[in-house]
PDB file of C-alpha atoms in Angstrom:
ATOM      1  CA  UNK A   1      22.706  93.467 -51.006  1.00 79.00           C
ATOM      2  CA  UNK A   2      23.893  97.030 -50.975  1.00 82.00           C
ATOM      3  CA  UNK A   3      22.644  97.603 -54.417  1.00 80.00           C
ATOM      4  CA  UNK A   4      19.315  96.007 -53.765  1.00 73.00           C
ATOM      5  CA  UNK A   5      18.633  98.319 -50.459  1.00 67.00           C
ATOM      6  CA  UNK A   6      19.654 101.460 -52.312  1.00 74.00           C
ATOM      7  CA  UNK A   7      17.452 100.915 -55.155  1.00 69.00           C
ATOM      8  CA  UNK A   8      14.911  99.774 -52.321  1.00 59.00           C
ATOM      9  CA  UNK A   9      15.679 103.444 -50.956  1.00 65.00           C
ATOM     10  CA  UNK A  10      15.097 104.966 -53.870  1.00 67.00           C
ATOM     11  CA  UNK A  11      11.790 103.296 -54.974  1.00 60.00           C
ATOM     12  CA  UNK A  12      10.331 104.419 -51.227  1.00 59.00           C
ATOM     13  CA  UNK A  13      12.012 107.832 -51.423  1.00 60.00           C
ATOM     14  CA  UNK A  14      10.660 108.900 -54.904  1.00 64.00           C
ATOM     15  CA  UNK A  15       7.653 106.549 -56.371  1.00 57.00           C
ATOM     16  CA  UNK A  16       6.556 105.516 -53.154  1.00 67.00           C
ATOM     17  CA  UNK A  17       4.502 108.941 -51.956  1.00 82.00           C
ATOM     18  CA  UNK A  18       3.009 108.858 -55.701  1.00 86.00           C
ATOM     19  CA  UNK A  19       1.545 105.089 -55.775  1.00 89.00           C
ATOM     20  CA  UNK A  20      -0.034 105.851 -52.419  1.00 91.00           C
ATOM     21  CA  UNK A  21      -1.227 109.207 -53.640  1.00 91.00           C
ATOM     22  CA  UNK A  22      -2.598 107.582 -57.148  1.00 93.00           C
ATOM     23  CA  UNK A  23      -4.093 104.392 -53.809  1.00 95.00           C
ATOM     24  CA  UNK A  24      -5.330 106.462 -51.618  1.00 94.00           C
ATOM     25  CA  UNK A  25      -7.458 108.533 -54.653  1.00 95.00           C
ATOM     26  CA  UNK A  26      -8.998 105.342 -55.444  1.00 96.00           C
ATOM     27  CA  UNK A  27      -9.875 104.149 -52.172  1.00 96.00           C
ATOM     28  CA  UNK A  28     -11.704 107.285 -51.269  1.00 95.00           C
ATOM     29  CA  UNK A  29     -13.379 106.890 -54.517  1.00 95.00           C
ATOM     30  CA  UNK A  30     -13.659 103.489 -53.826  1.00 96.00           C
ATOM     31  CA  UNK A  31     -15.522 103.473 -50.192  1.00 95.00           C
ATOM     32  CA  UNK A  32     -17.614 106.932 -50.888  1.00 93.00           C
ATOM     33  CA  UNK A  33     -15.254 109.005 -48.752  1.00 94.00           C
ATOM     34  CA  UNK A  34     -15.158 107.025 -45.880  1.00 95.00           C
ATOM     35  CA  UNK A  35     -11.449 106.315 -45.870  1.00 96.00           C
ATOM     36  CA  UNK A  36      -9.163 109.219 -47.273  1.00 93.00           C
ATOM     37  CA  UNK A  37      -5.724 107.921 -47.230  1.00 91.00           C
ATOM     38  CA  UNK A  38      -3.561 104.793 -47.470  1.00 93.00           C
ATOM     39  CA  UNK A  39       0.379 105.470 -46.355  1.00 88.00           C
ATOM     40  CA  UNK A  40       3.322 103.765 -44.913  1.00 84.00           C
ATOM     41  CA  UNK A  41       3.186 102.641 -41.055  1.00 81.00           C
ATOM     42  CA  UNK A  42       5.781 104.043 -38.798  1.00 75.00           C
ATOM     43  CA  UNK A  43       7.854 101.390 -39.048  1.00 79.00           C
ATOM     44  CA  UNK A  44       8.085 101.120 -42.496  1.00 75.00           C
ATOM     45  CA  UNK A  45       7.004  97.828 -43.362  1.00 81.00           C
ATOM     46  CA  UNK A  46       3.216  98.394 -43.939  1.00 86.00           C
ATOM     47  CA  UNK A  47       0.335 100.642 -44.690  1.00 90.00           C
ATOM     48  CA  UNK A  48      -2.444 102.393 -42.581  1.00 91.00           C
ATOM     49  CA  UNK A  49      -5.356 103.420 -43.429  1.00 94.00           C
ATOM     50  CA  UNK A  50      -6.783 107.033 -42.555  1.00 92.00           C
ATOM     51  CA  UNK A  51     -10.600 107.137 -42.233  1.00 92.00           C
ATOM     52  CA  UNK A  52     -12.546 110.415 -42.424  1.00 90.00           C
ATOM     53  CA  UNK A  53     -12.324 110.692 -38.696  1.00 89.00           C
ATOM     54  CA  UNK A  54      -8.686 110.864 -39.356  1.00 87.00           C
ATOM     55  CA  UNK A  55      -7.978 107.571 -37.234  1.00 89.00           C
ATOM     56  CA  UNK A  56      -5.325 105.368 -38.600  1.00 90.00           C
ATOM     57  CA  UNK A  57      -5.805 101.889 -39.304  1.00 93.00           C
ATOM     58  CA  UNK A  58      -4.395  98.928 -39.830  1.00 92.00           C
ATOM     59  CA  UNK A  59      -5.224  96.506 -42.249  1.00 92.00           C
ATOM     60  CA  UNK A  60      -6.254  94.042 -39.929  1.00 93.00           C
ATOM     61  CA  UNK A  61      -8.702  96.381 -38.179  1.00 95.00           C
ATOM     62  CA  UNK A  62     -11.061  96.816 -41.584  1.00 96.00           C
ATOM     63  CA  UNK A  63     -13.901  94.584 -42.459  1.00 95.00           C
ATOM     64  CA  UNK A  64     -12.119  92.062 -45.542  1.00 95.00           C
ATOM     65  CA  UNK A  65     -13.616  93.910 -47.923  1.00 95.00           C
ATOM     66  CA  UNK A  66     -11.894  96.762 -47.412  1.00 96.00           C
ATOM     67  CA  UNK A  67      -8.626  94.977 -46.929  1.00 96.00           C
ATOM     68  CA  UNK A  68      -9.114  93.828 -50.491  1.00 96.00           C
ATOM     69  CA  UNK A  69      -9.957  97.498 -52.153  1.00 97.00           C
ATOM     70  CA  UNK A  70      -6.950  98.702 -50.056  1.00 96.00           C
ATOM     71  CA  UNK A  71      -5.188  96.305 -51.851  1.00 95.00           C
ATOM     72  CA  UNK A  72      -6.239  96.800 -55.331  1.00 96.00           C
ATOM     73  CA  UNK A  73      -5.683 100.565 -54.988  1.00 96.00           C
ATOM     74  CA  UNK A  74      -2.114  99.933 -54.198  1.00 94.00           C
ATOM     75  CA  UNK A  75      -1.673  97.546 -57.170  1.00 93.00           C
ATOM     76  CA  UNK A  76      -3.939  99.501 -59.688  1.00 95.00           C
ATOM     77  CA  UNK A  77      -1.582 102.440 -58.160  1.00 92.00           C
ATOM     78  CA  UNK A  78       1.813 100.523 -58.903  1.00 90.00           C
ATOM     79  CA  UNK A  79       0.525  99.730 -62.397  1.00 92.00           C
ATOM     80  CA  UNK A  80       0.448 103.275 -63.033  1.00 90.00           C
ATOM     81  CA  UNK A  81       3.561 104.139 -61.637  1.00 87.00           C
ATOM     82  CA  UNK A  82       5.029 101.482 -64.009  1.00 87.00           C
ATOM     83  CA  UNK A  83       3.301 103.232 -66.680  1.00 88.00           C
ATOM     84  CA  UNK A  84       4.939 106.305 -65.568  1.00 85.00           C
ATOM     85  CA  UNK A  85       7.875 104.506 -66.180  1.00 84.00           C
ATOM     86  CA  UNK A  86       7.599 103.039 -69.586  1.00 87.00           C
ATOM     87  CA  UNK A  87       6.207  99.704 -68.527  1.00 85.00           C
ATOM     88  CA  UNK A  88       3.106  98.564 -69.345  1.00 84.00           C
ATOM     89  CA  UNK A  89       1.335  95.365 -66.937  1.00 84.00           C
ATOM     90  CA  UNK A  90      -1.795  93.657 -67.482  1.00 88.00           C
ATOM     91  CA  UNK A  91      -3.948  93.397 -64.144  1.00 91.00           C
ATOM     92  CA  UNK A  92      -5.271  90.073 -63.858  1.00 94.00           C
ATOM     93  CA  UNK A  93      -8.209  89.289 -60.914  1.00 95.00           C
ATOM     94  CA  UNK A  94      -9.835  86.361 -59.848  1.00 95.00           C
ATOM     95  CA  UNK A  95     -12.661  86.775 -57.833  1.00 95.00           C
ATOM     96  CA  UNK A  96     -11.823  90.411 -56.297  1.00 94.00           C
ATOM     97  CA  UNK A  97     -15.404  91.977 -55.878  1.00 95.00           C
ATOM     98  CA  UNK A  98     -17.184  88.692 -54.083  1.00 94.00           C
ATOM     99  CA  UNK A  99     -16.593  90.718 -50.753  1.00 94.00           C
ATOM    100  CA  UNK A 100     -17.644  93.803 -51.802  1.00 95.00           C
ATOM    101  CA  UNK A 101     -21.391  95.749 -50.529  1.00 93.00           C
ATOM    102  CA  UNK A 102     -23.102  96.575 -53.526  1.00 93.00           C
ATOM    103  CA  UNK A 103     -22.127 100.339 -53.623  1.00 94.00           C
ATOM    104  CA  UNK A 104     -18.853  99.492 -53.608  1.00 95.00           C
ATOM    105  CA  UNK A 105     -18.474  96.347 -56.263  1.00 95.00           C
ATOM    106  CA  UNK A 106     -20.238  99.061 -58.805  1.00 95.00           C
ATOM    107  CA  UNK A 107     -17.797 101.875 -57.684  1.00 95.00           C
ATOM    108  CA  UNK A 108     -14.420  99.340 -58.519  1.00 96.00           C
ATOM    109  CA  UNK A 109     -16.196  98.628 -61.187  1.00 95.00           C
ATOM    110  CA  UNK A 110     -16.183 101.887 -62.511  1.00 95.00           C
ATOM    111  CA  UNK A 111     -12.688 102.452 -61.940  1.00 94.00           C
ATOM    112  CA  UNK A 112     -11.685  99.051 -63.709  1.00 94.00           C
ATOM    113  CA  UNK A 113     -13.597 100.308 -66.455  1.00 94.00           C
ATOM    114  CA  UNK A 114     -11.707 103.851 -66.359  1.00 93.00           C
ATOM    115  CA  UNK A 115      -8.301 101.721 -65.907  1.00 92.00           C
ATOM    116  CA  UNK A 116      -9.039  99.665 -69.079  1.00 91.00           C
ATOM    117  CA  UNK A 117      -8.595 102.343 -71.016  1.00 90.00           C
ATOM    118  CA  UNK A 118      -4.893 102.523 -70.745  1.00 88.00           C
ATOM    119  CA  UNK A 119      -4.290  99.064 -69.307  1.00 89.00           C
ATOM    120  CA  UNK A 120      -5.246  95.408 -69.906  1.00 90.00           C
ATOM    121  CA  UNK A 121      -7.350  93.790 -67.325  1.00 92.00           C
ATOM    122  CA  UNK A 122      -8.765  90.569 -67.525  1.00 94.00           C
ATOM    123  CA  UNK A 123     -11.451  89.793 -64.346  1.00 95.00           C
ATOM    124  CA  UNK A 124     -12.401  86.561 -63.518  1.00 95.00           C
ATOM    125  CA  UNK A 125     -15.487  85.379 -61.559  1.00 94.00           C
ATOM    126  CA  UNK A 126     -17.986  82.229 -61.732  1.00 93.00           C
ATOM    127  CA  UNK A 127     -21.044  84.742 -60.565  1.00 93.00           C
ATOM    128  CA  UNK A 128     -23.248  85.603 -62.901  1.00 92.00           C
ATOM    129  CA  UNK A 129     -24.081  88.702 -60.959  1.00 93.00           C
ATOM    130  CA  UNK A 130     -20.731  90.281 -60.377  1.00 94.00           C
ATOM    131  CA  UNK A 131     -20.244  89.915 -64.363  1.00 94.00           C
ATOM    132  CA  UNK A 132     -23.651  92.251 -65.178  1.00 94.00           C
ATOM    133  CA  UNK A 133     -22.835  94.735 -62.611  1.00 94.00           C
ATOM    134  CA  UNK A 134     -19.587  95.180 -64.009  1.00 94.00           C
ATOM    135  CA  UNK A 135     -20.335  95.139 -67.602  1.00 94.00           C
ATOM    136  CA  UNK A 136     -23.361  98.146 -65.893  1.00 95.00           C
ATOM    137  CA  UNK A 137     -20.436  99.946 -64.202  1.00 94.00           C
ATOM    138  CA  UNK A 138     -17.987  99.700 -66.991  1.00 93.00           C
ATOM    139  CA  UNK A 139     -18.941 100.667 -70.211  1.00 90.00           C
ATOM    140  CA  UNK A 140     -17.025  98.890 -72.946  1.00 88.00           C
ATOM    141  CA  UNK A 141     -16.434  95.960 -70.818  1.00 91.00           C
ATOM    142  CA  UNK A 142     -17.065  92.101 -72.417  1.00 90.00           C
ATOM    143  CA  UNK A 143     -18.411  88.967 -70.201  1.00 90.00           C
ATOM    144  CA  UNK A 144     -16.626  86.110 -72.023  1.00 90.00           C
ATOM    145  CA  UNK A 145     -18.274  82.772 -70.663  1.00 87.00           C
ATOM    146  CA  UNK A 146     -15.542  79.942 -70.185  1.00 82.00           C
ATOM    147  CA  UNK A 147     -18.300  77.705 -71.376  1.00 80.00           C
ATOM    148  CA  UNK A 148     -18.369  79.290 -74.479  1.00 75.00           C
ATOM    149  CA  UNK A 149     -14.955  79.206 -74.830  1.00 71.00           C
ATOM    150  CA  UNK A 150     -14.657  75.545 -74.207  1.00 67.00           C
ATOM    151  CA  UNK A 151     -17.281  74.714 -76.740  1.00 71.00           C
ATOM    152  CA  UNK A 152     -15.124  76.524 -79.283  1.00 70.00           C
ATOM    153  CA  UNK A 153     -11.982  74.934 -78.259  1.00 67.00           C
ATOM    154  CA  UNK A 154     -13.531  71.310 -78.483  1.00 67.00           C
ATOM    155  CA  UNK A 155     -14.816  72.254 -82.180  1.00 59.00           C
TER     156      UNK A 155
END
């Protein structure tokens, strides 16, 4: 146990500031500005969010799709980090961008496509929709239909 809190230490004393750095990037990037930062509550065992207005939030207190892109900035942020590290992790989604406006399903997009280029991401969704507006947002990527691939499979 004392091992396991000291390394915990460690992680939050010396990665930690640069995955929520590397997050909070991304979510600005992410929501056009409107929310600047992502860091660790008070208490330690969360995050806030800091809008423009400089308010903190909580998770809970943001529409869900902004719950989910805080979320995938942390992980896309952790990935790197790993990177940093020497490890290398594919980012597997299922269904990530269904709650997503518009504006922001083609700004993820673009930074999936920007994050493919170091990392293996595999994205999976039965709309039709979310598929072209990635593959519009993120040059390079391929729509694979399961379909297709079950017609190969069987053959």
């Amino acid at each position: 146990k004392g091992l396991i809190d000291e390394t915990l230490e460690q992680f939050e004393r010396e990665r930690q500031p640069a995955v929520f750095a590397n997050a909070s990037a991304r979510l600005e990037s992410f929501t056009q500005g409107r929310y600047r930062q992502i860091r660790q509550d008070p208490d330690g065992q969360g995050v806030v969010v800091v809008g423009r207005d400089t308010q903190a939030l909580a998770p809970l207190d943001l529409s869900r799709g902004t719950r989910e892109q805080v979320y995938l900035a942390v992980r896309l942020g952790l990935i790197d980090e790993f990177m940093g590290r020497g490890t290398v992790l594919p980012l597997v989604m299922d269904e990530i961008l269904v709650n997503f406006d518009p504006e922001r399903m083609a700004a993820v997009a673009r930074e999936l496509g920007r994050f493919a280029r170091s990392h293996q991401g595999l994205l999976f969704t039965c709309h039709p929709e979310i598929a072209e507006r990635v593959q519009a947002n993120a040059p390079g990527s391929t729509a694979i239909a399961m379909s297709e691939l079950a017609r190969e499979s069987i053959a």
